[in-house]
């Protein structure tokens, strides 16, 4: 073989190493970064708005008012800009990535007599992404949070079938920024979330009130009005330093009276200050949950918080047709964070769900794929 051919072969091998790794004579793309993976699958989000108090329907950060106090977010609604954000977290097994997305509103509000409202609101969805050898995998299904119920959806062509829970519909997918994204939608006021167009009254029509949010790595736009059709929301990692999960761990052993952000495990503090419950509605306190506090009221042996803490178990229960499916985690920062802080079944965080065995969760961590 000539030196020129040897050089070309070596150059080809080097290129293959840069873009992927060899496995069984196939080149497998290196996984994307967490942010790139989250951006690739993040929802295009249709947010219904109500003209009575439309800014309360804007999605933003929990600390939009520059602090992590849970009991002043209702009060501060009109005092700070509500730049657009959405949270994400990623857990990983040898066969799947599980990406949780959530959208925060400072108020769950109503203008209906004798209804109920509360401070803080966080609802979202779980996306189930199979590792298929590509950098970003393939979306197989989602489970959304609509108050105290979960709803399941699959894209066209998904292998997933009804399991212990029935699939509620087909995901609509739209192309944006180089990939296909699921369309999701939230109601005005109460902000229950389903796949588009199953929640609220906004489907994108010119005569409808609502905002269409598009995911971004770096840009957090402020809607121009309650009828803005092109607003970028910035993705925020739940595990970011000094972020939401860090605050939960820091307050995991504190009483509600001592904590700043959380009333108990997975539940934000929230009170009736600032006008919550004024007039004919009532105001419930400590009523908004994080992904590790989300719960469906009637889905059998899938317990509070598992959408974030143990998404593989939730997926295994909700769906059949999973094929090769791993239920242990090579990466789960929720479980790892608890373990690193010394929590276990004999030393539980304050308010930990009684049906979840923390030692069993810790036992689902593993170092590598066999």
mmCIF file of C-alpha atoms in Angstrom:
data_model
loop_
_atom_site.group_PDB
_atom_site.id
_atom_site.type_symbol
_atom_site.label_atom_id
_atom_site.label_comp_id
_atom_site.label_asym_id
_atom_site.label_seq_id
_atom_site.Cartn_x
_atom_site.Cartn_y
_atom_site.Cartn_z
ATOM 1 C CA UNK A 1 0.000 0.000 0.000
ATOM 2 C CA UNK A 2 1.361 3.388 -0.971
ATOM 3 C CA UNK A 3 2.116 6.071 1.614
ATOM 4 C CA UNK A 4 -0.684 8.174 0.135
ATOM 5 C CA UNK A 5 -3.231 5.377 0.622
ATOM 6 C CA UNK A 6 -1.947 4.714 4.139
ATOM 7 C CA UNK A 7 -2.372 8.384 4.919
ATOM 8 C CA UNK A 8 -5.945 8.390 3.566
ATOM 9 C CA UNK A 9 -6.861 5.272 5.579
ATOM 10 C CA UNK A 10 -5.395 6.796 8.739
ATOM 11 C CA UNK A 11 -7.264 10.024 8.074
ATOM 12 C CA UNK A 12 -10.528 8.103 7.656
ATOM 13 C CA UNK A 13 -9.977 6.210 10.916
ATOM 14 C CA UNK A 14 -9.269 9.453 12.741
ATOM 15 C CA UNK A 15 -12.466 11.018 11.381
ATOM 16 C CA UNK A 16 -14.480 8.009 12.529
ATOM 17 C CA UNK A 17 -13.012 8.272 16.008
ATOM 18 C CA UNK A 18 -13.853 11.967 16.162
ATOM 19 C CA UNK A 19 -17.524 11.515 15.210
ATOM 20 C CA UNK A 20 -18.223 8.145 16.763
ATOM 21 C CA UNK A 21 -16.985 4.883 18.223
ATOM 22 C CA UNK A 22 -16.737 1.416 16.709
ATOM 23 C CA UNK A 23 -19.137 -1.221 18.072
ATOM 24 C CA UNK A 24 -19.638 -4.566 16.281
ATOM 25 C CA UNK A 25 -18.172 -3.055 13.110
ATOM 26 C CA UNK A 26 -20.697 -0.192 13.180
ATOM 27 C CA UNK A 27 -19.955 3.454 13.833
ATOM 28 C CA UNK A 28 -22.190 4.791 16.616
ATOM 29 C CA UNK A 29 -22.505 8.545 16.988
ATOM 30 C CA UNK A 30 -21.288 10.012 20.247
ATOM 31 C CA UNK A 31 -24.212 11.142 22.447
ATOM 32 C CA UNK A 32 -25.109 14.800 22.416
ATOM 33 C CA UNK A 33 -24.578 16.989 25.455
ATOM 34 C CA UNK A 34 -27.525 17.134 27.841
ATOM 35 C CA UNK A 35 -28.490 20.620 26.720
ATOM 36 C CA UNK A 36 -28.287 19.687 23.035
ATOM 37 C CA UNK A 37 -30.321 16.530 23.674
ATOM 38 C CA UNK A 38 -32.951 18.467 25.627
ATOM 39 C CA UNK A 39 -33.093 21.140 22.923
ATOM 40 C CA UNK A 40 -33.499 18.547 20.165
ATOM 41 C CA UNK A 41 -36.627 17.010 21.748
ATOM 42 C CA UNK A 42 -38.057 20.045 23.596
ATOM 43 C CA UNK A 43 -41.716 20.868 22.967
ATOM 44 C CA UNK A 44 -43.042 23.603 20.767
ATOM 45 C CA UNK A 45 -45.424 24.876 23.392
ATOM 46 C CA UNK A 46 -48.860 26.425 22.867
ATOM 47 C CA UNK A 47 -49.884 28.460 25.928
ATOM 48 C CA UNK A 48 -53.500 29.563 26.178
ATOM 49 C CA UNK A 49 -53.869 33.035 27.719
ATOM 50 C CA UNK A 50 -56.814 34.780 29.313
ATOM 51 C CA UNK A 51 -57.223 38.510 28.755
ATOM 52 C CA UNK A 52 -58.350 39.080 32.360
ATOM 53 C CA UNK A 53 -54.773 38.563 33.627
ATOM 54 C CA UNK A 54 -52.753 37.223 30.719
ATOM 55 C CA UNK A 55 -49.303 37.770 32.250
ATOM 56 C CA UNK A 56 -50.149 35.101 34.841
ATOM 57 C CA UNK A 57 -50.152 32.660 31.912
ATOM 58 C CA UNK A 58 -46.593 33.479 30.784
ATOM 59 C CA UNK A 59 -44.023 30.733 31.412
ATOM 60 C CA UNK A 60 -40.963 31.847 33.374
ATOM 61 C CA UNK A 61 -38.440 30.813 36.080
ATOM 62 C CA UNK A 62 -39.256 30.136 39.698
ATOM 63 C CA UNK A 63 -36.699 32.791 40.640
ATOM 64 C CA UNK A 64 -38.011 35.321 38.103
ATOM 65 C CA UNK A 65 -38.107 37.849 40.962
ATOM 66 C CA UNK A 66 -34.416 37.254 41.775
ATOM 67 C CA UNK A 67 -35.027 35.123 44.881
ATOM 68 C CA UNK A 68 -36.010 31.579 45.834
ATOM 69 C CA UNK A 69 -38.725 32.514 48.303
ATOM 70 C CA UNK A 70 -41.854 30.553 47.473
ATOM 71 C CA UNK A 71 -44.284 32.792 49.309
ATOM 72 C CA UNK A 72 -43.768 36.023 47.355
ATOM 73 C CA UNK A 73 -44.081 34.793 43.769
ATOM 74 C CA UNK A 74 -47.800 35.550 43.555
ATOM 75 C CA UNK A 75 -47.185 38.994 45.025
ATOM 76 C CA UNK A 76 -44.381 39.875 42.586
ATOM 77 C CA UNK A 77 -46.165 38.996 39.335
ATOM 78 C CA UNK A 78 -46.379 42.576 38.086
ATOM 79 C CA UNK A 79 -43.064 43.731 39.578
ATOM 80 C CA UNK A 80 -40.576 41.796 37.410
ATOM 81 C CA UNK A 81 -40.259 40.823 33.733
ATOM 82 C CA UNK A 82 -41.528 37.300 33.003
ATOM 83 C CA UNK A 83 -38.822 36.172 30.598
ATOM 84 C CA UNK A 84 -39.588 32.810 29.006
ATOM 85 C CA UNK A 85 -37.987 29.688 30.464
ATOM 86 C CA UNK A 86 -38.602 25.952 30.652
ATOM 87 C CA UNK A 87 -36.913 23.430 32.936
ATOM 88 C CA UNK A 88 -35.462 20.059 31.942
ATOM 89 C CA UNK A 89 -33.722 17.082 33.520
ATOM 90 C CA UNK A 90 -32.265 13.908 32.011
ATOM 91 C CA UNK A 91 -31.978 10.378 33.410
ATOM 92 C CA UNK A 92 -30.272 7.645 31.404
ATOM 93 C CA UNK A 93 -30.350 3.876 31.127
ATOM 94 C CA UNK A 94 -28.474 1.687 28.662
ATOM 95 C CA UNK A 95 -31.449 1.740 26.270
ATOM 96 C CA UNK A 96 -33.131 5.126 26.806
ATOM 97 C CA UNK A 97 -32.906 8.745 27.781
ATOM 98 C CA UNK A 98 -35.772 10.102 29.878
ATOM 99 C CA UNK A 99 -36.142 13.871 29.586
ATOM 100 C CA UNK A 100 -38.506 15.728 31.883
ATOM 101 C CA UNK A 101 -39.668 19.204 30.861
ATOM 102 C CA UNK A 102 -41.641 21.576 33.078
ATOM 103 C CA UNK A 103 -43.130 25.051 32.747
ATOM 104 C CA UNK A 104 -43.469 27.395 35.710
ATOM 105 C CA UNK A 105 -46.152 30.040 36.364
ATOM 106 C CA UNK A 106 -46.140 32.254 39.486
ATOM 107 C CA UNK A 107 -49.919 31.935 39.802
ATOM 108 C CA UNK A 108 -52.498 29.213 39.318
ATOM 109 C CA UNK A 109 -55.409 31.621 39.133
ATOM 110 C CA UNK A 110 -59.114 31.905 38.400
ATOM 111 C CA UNK A 111 -61.770 34.520 37.773
ATOM 112 C CA UNK A 112 -64.598 32.040 38.244
ATOM 113 C CA UNK A 113 -66.691 32.548 41.410
ATOM 114 C CA UNK A 114 -66.164 29.982 44.190
ATOM 115 C CA UNK A 115 -63.252 28.348 42.345
ATOM 116 C CA UNK A 116 -59.783 27.812 43.872
ATOM 117 C CA UNK A 117 -56.354 29.248 43.100
ATOM 118 C CA UNK A 118 -52.858 28.931 44.550
ATOM 119 C CA UNK A 119 -49.356 30.399 44.483
ATOM 120 C CA UNK A 120 -46.774 28.780 42.162
ATOM 121 C CA UNK A 121 -47.548 26.252 39.437
ATOM 122 C CA UNK A 122 -45.286 23.755 37.681
ATOM 123 C CA UNK A 123 -46.617 21.202 35.206
ATOM 124 C CA UNK A 124 -44.884 19.404 32.375
ATOM 125 C CA UNK A 125 -44.117 16.120 30.666
ATOM 126 C CA UNK A 126 -41.787 13.149 30.408
ATOM 127 C CA UNK A 127 -40.296 12.287 27.012
ATOM 128 C CA UNK A 128 -39.137 8.730 26.334
ATOM 129 C CA UNK A 129 -36.220 8.614 23.878
ATOM 130 C CA UNK A 130 -34.728 5.354 22.630
ATOM 131 C CA UNK A 131 -30.998 5.209 21.988
ATOM 132 C CA UNK A 132 -30.821 4.119 18.362
ATOM 133 C CA UNK A 133 -27.162 4.739 17.581
ATOM 134 C CA UNK A 134 -27.658 8.364 16.605
ATOM 135 C CA UNK A 135 -26.548 11.316 18.697
ATOM 136 C CA UNK A 136 -30.104 12.266 19.693
ATOM 137 C CA UNK A 137 -32.056 9.009 19.687
ATOM 138 C CA UNK A 138 -35.680 8.565 18.661
ATOM 139 C CA UNK A 139 -38.729 9.838 20.532
ATOM 140 C CA UNK A 140 -41.090 6.959 21.350
ATOM 141 C CA UNK A 141 -43.648 8.599 23.619
ATOM 142 C CA UNK A 142 -44.518 11.223 26.213
ATOM 143 C CA UNK A 143 -46.508 11.364 29.431
ATOM 144 C CA UNK A 144 -47.965 14.767 30.351
ATOM 145 C CA UNK A 145 -49.107 16.238 33.667
ATOM 146 C CA UNK A 146 -52.634 17.610 33.776
ATOM 147 C CA UNK A 147 -53.108 18.570 37.421
ATOM 148 C CA UNK A 148 -53.562 15.233 39.253
ATOM 149 C CA UNK A 149 -53.726 13.066 36.137
ATOM 150 C CA UNK A 150 -51.144 11.881 33.608
ATOM 151 C CA UNK A 151 -51.879 11.500 29.885
ATOM 152 C CA UNK A 152 -49.890 9.358 27.444
ATOM 153 C CA UNK A 153 -49.175 10.078 23.780
ATOM 154 C CA UNK A 154 -47.063 8.478 21.054
ATOM 155 C CA UNK A 155 -45.808 9.807 17.707
ATOM 156 C CA UNK A 156 -46.845 8.095 14.500
ATOM 157 C CA UNK A 157 -44.831 4.898 14.027
ATOM 158 C CA UNK A 158 -43.951 4.406 17.681
ATOM 159 C CA UNK A 159 -43.730 0.763 18.815
ATOM 160 C CA UNK A 160 -45.313 1.609 22.182
ATOM 161 C CA UNK A 161 -48.746 0.182 22.949
ATOM 162 C CA UNK A 162 -51.226 0.364 25.805
ATOM 163 C CA UNK A 163 -49.861 -1.002 29.055
ATOM 164 C CA UNK A 164 -51.408 -0.567 32.494
ATOM 165 C CA UNK A 165 -52.526 2.856 31.218
ATOM 166 C CA UNK A 166 -54.171 3.574 27.879
ATOM 167 C CA UNK A 167 -52.494 5.773 25.282
ATOM 168 C CA UNK A 168 -54.585 8.933 25.036
ATOM 169 C CA UNK A 169 -53.652 10.162 21.572
ATOM 170 C CA UNK A 170 -51.111 10.741 18.822
ATOM 171 C CA UNK A 171 -48.412 13.386 19.124
ATOM 172 C CA UNK A 172 -48.284 16.097 16.497
ATOM 173 C CA UNK A 173 -44.668 16.768 15.508
ATOM 174 C CA UNK A 174 -43.382 19.929 13.796
ATOM 175 C CA UNK A 175 -39.960 20.666 12.389
ATOM 176 C CA UNK A 176 -38.014 23.477 14.021
ATOM 177 C CA UNK A 177 -34.314 24.304 14.118
ATOM 178 C CA UNK A 178 -33.240 21.050 12.495
ATOM 179 C CA UNK A 179 -35.358 18.507 14.360
ATOM 180 C CA UNK A 180 -38.908 17.331 14.920
ATOM 181 C CA UNK A 181 -40.496 18.562 18.144
ATOM 182 C CA UNK A 182 -43.689 17.423 19.887
ATOM 183 C CA UNK A 183 -46.435 20.019 20.208
ATOM 184 C CA UNK A 184 -47.786 20.544 23.723
ATOM 185 C CA UNK A 185 -50.396 22.912 25.100
ATOM 186 C CA UNK A 186 -51.447 24.346 28.452
ATOM 187 C CA UNK A 187 -54.694 25.824 29.668
ATOM 188 C CA UNK A 188 -54.948 29.422 30.771
ATOM 189 C CA UNK A 189 -55.334 29.989 34.524
ATOM 190 C CA UNK A 190 -54.917 26.401 35.819
ATOM 191 C CA UNK A 191 -52.188 25.406 33.321
ATOM 192 C CA UNK A 192 -52.951 21.702 32.953
ATOM 193 C CA UNK A 193 -50.732 20.316 30.175
ATOM 194 C CA UNK A 194 -51.516 17.842 27.399
ATOM 195 C CA UNK A 195 -50.372 17.169 23.866
ATOM 196 C CA UNK A 196 -51.613 19.764 21.382
ATOM 197 C CA UNK A 197 -54.499 20.481 20.917
ATOM 198 C CA UNK A 198 -56.048 18.682 23.896
ATOM 199 C CA UNK A 199 -55.815 21.368 26.628
ATOM 200 C CA UNK A 200 -57.155 24.910 26.669
ATOM 201 C CA UNK A 201 -58.762 26.856 23.862
ATOM 202 C CA UNK A 202 -55.646 27.889 21.935
ATOM 203 C CA UNK A 203 -54.712 25.949 18.820
ATOM 204 C CA UNK A 204 -52.816 28.745 17.077
ATOM 205 C CA UNK A 205 -55.713 30.342 15.210
ATOM 206 C CA UNK A 206 -55.581 34.039 14.370
ATOM 207 C CA UNK A 207 -58.679 34.803 16.435
ATOM 208 C CA UNK A 208 -57.523 32.869 19.514
ATOM 209 C CA UNK A 209 -55.624 34.268 22.499
ATOM 210 C CA UNK A 210 -52.333 32.491 23.114
ATOM 211 C CA UNK A 211 -48.555 32.313 22.778
ATOM 212 C CA UNK A 212 -46.449 29.841 20.806
ATOM 213 C CA UNK A 213 -43.143 29.183 22.570
ATOM 214 C CA UNK A 214 -40.117 27.696 20.782
ATOM 215 C CA UNK A 215 -37.159 26.129 22.635
ATOM 216 C CA UNK A 216 -33.782 27.860 22.723
ATOM 217 C CA UNK A 217 -30.390 27.118 24.200
ATOM 218 C CA UNK A 218 -29.611 30.707 25.155
ATOM 219 C CA UNK A 219 -32.537 33.049 24.456
ATOM 220 C CA UNK A 220 -35.322 33.904 26.929
ATOM 221 C CA UNK A 221 -37.703 36.316 25.251
ATOM 222 C CA UNK A 222 -40.488 38.326 26.817
ATOM 223 C CA UNK A 223 -43.780 37.971 24.938
ATOM 224 C CA UNK A 224 -44.819 41.163 23.149
ATOM 225 C CA UNK A 225 -48.430 40.485 24.103
ATOM 226 C CA UNK A 226 -50.814 37.713 25.082
ATOM 227 C CA UNK A 227 -51.078 36.891 21.357
ATOM 228 C CA UNK A 228 -47.410 36.519 20.432
ATOM 229 C CA UNK A 229 -46.898 33.633 18.000
ATOM 230 C CA UNK A 230 -43.098 33.422 18.078
ATOM 231 C CA UNK A 231 -41.435 33.533 21.504
ATOM 232 C CA UNK A 232 -38.229 31.685 22.395
ATOM 233 C CA UNK A 233 -37.984 30.022 25.810
ATOM 234 C CA UNK A 234 -34.601 29.208 27.297
ATOM 235 C CA UNK A 235 -33.997 25.720 28.645
ATOM 236 C CA UNK A 236 -32.810 25.586 32.260
ATOM 237 C CA UNK A 237 -31.222 22.464 33.748
ATOM 238 C CA UNK A 238 -32.959 21.441 36.986
ATOM 239 C CA UNK A 239 -29.543 20.198 38.154
ATOM 240 C CA UNK A 240 -27.751 23.497 37.526
ATOM 241 C CA UNK A 241 -25.558 24.814 40.316
ATOM 242 C CA UNK A 242 -27.685 26.769 42.809
ATOM 243 C CA UNK A 243 -30.757 25.656 40.846
ATOM 244 C CA UNK A 244 -34.048 24.035 41.733
ATOM 245 C CA UNK A 245 -32.737 20.565 42.644
ATOM 246 C CA UNK A 246 -29.894 22.035 44.684
ATOM 247 C CA UNK A 247 -32.408 24.050 46.690
ATOM 248 C CA UNK A 248 -34.493 20.936 47.293
ATOM 249 C CA UNK A 249 -31.494 18.998 48.604
ATOM 250 C CA UNK A 250 -30.468 21.917 50.804
ATOM 251 C CA UNK A 251 -33.950 22.029 52.364
ATOM 252 C CA UNK A 252 -34.673 18.293 52.376
ATOM 253 C CA UNK A 253 -34.354 17.964 56.154
ATOM 254 C CA UNK A 254 -35.888 21.305 57.099
ATOM 255 C CA UNK A 255 -39.366 21.872 58.431
ATOM 256 C CA UNK A 256 -41.763 23.945 56.346
ATOM 257 C CA UNK A 257 -41.384 26.869 58.739
ATOM 258 C CA UNK A 258 -37.590 26.859 58.334
ATOM 259 C CA UNK A 259 -37.426 26.331 54.567
ATOM 260 C CA UNK A 260 -37.521 29.127 52.001
ATOM 261 C CA UNK A 261 -38.614 27.343 48.822
ATOM 262 C CA UNK A 262 -40.221 24.034 49.782
ATOM 263 C CA UNK A 263 -43.053 23.197 52.169
ATOM 264 C CA UNK A 264 -42.190 19.491 52.030
ATOM 265 C CA UNK A 265 -40.548 17.027 49.672
ATOM 266 C CA UNK A 266 -41.398 17.991 46.085
ATOM 267 C CA UNK A 267 -43.907 20.695 47.099
ATOM 268 C CA UNK A 268 -43.287 24.427 46.882
ATOM 269 C CA UNK A 269 -44.181 26.771 49.704
ATOM 270 C CA UNK A 270 -47.057 29.058 48.845
ATOM 271 C CA UNK A 271 -49.357 31.241 50.930
ATOM 272 C CA UNK A 272 -52.356 33.519 50.492
ATOM 273 C CA UNK A 273 -50.468 36.823 50.505
ATOM 274 C CA UNK A 274 -50.641 39.274 47.617
ATOM 275 C CA UNK A 275 -54.294 38.722 46.866
ATOM 276 C CA UNK A 276 -54.422 34.963 46.317
ATOM 277 C CA UNK A 277 -58.021 34.018 47.039
ATOM 278 C CA UNK A 278 -59.290 37.591 47.017
ATOM 279 C CA UNK A 279 -62.992 37.887 46.310
ATOM 280 C CA UNK A 280 -65.027 34.745 45.788
ATOM 281 C CA UNK A 281 -62.239 32.203 45.010
ATOM 282 C CA UNK A 282 -60.392 30.439 47.801
ATOM 283 C CA UNK A 283 -56.599 30.161 48.034
ATOM 284 C CA UNK A 284 -54.980 26.818 48.850
ATOM 285 C CA UNK A 285 -51.480 26.902 50.315
ATOM 286 C CA UNK A 286 -48.446 24.721 49.513
ATOM 287 C CA UNK A 287 -50.203 23.304 46.441
ATOM 288 C CA UNK A 288 -47.655 23.278 43.592
ATOM 289 C CA UNK A 289 -45.385 20.303 42.959
ATOM 290 C CA UNK A 290 -42.039 19.714 41.272
ATOM 291 C CA UNK A 291 -41.444 16.764 38.898
ATOM 292 C CA UNK A 292 -40.214 14.707 41.878
ATOM 293 C CA UNK A 293 -43.564 15.469 43.524
ATOM 294 C CA UNK A 294 -45.911 14.915 40.564
ATOM 295 C CA UNK A 295 -48.502 12.202 41.036
ATOM 296 C CA UNK A 296 -51.372 10.657 39.127
ATOM 297 C CA UNK A 297 -54.231 9.950 41.488
ATOM 298 C CA UNK A 298 -55.224 6.562 40.014
ATOM 299 C CA UNK A 299 -52.386 4.903 38.106
ATOM 300 C CA UNK A 300 -51.825 1.929 40.392
ATOM 301 C CA UNK A 301 -48.324 1.011 41.507
ATOM 302 C CA UNK A 302 -46.647 4.125 40.073
ATOM 303 C CA UNK A 303 -46.031 6.449 42.966
ATOM 304 C CA UNK A 304 -45.569 10.121 43.666
ATOM 305 C CA UNK A 305 -42.436 11.555 42.106
ATOM 306 C CA UNK A 306 -41.524 8.615 39.896
ATOM 307 C CA UNK A 307 -41.828 10.617 36.688
ATOM 308 C CA UNK A 308 -38.521 12.227 37.683
ATOM 309 C CA UNK A 309 -37.057 9.817 40.239
ATOM 310 C CA UNK A 310 -37.773 6.543 38.402
ATOM 311 C CA UNK A 311 -39.043 7.285 34.880
ATOM 312 C CA UNK A 312 -38.040 3.843 33.597
ATOM 313 C CA UNK A 313 -40.444 2.208 36.051
ATOM 314 C CA UNK A 314 -43.253 4.583 35.092
ATOM 315 C CA UNK A 315 -42.615 3.890 31.399
ATOM 316 C CA UNK A 316 -42.494 0.131 31.975
ATOM 317 C CA UNK A 317 -45.854 0.285 33.749
ATOM 318 C CA UNK A 318 -47.601 2.660 31.342
ATOM 319 C CA UNK A 319 -46.575 1.028 28.039
ATOM 320 C CA UNK A 320 -46.144 -2.326 26.340
ATOM 321 C CA UNK A 321 -44.119 -2.814 23.168
ATOM 322 C CA UNK A 322 -40.935 -1.507 24.766
ATOM 323 C CA UNK A 323 -38.659 -4.153 23.260
ATOM 324 C CA UNK A 324 -35.192 -4.216 24.815
ATOM 325 C CA UNK A 325 -35.645 -2.019 27.849
ATOM 326 C CA UNK A 326 -33.331 -1.359 30.784
ATOM 327 C CA UNK A 327 -34.749 -0.260 34.137
ATOM 328 C CA UNK A 328 -31.441 0.497 35.899
ATOM 329 C CA UNK A 329 -29.693 3.846 35.554
ATOM 330 C CA UNK A 330 -26.176 4.602 34.422
ATOM 331 C CA UNK A 331 -27.094 8.202 35.235
ATOM 332 C CA UNK A 332 -29.822 9.571 37.475
ATOM 333 C CA UNK A 333 -28.825 12.730 39.335
ATOM 334 C CA UNK A 334 -31.988 12.699 41.432
ATOM 335 C CA UNK A 335 -31.115 9.364 43.016
ATOM 336 C CA UNK A 336 -27.380 10.045 43.029
ATOM 337 C CA UNK A 337 -27.876 13.406 44.721
ATOM 338 C CA UNK A 338 -29.916 11.844 47.506
ATOM 339 C CA UNK A 339 -27.353 9.093 47.972
ATOM 340 C CA UNK A 340 -24.469 11.569 48.060
ATOM 341 C CA UNK A 341 -26.241 13.582 50.779
ATOM 342 C CA UNK A 342 -26.524 10.455 52.935
ATOM 343 C CA UNK A 343 -30.234 9.823 52.493
ATOM 344 C CA UNK A 344 -31.555 6.263 52.555
ATOM 345 C CA UNK A 345 -34.544 4.355 53.881
ATOM 346 C CA UNK A 346 -33.351 4.905 57.441
ATOM 347 C CA UNK A 347 -32.718 8.615 56.883
ATOM 348 C CA UNK A 348 -35.446 10.020 54.630
ATOM 349 C CA UNK A 349 -35.980 13.607 53.513
ATOM 350 C CA UNK A 350 -38.764 15.415 55.335
ATOM 351 C CA UNK A 351 -42.075 14.537 53.623
ATOM 352 C CA UNK A 352 -40.663 11.691 51.486
ATOM 353 C CA UNK A 353 -43.494 9.606 49.885
ATOM 354 C CA UNK A 354 -44.150 6.580 52.101
ATOM 355 C CA UNK A 355 -44.690 4.225 49.152
ATOM 356 C CA UNK A 356 -41.272 4.891 47.595
ATOM 357 C CA UNK A 357 -38.428 2.735 48.947
ATOM 358 C CA UNK A 358 -35.335 4.907 48.724
ATOM 359 C CA UNK A 359 -32.922 1.998 49.178
ATOM 360 C CA UNK A 360 -34.557 0.266 46.207
ATOM 361 C CA UNK A 361 -34.131 3.415 44.133
ATOM 362 C CA UNK A 362 -30.457 3.671 45.093
ATOM 363 C CA UNK A 363 -30.095 0.018 44.103
ATOM 364 C CA UNK A 364 -31.103 0.923 40.530
ATOM 365 C CA UNK A 365 -27.891 2.879 39.983
ATOM 366 C CA UNK A 366 -25.122 1.086 38.076
ATOM 367 C CA UNK A 367 -21.727 2.123 36.740
ATOM 368 C CA UNK A 368 -21.895 0.946 33.154
ATOM 369 C CA UNK A 369 -23.743 -1.067 30.543
ATOM 370 C CA UNK A 370 -22.797 -4.723 30.364
#
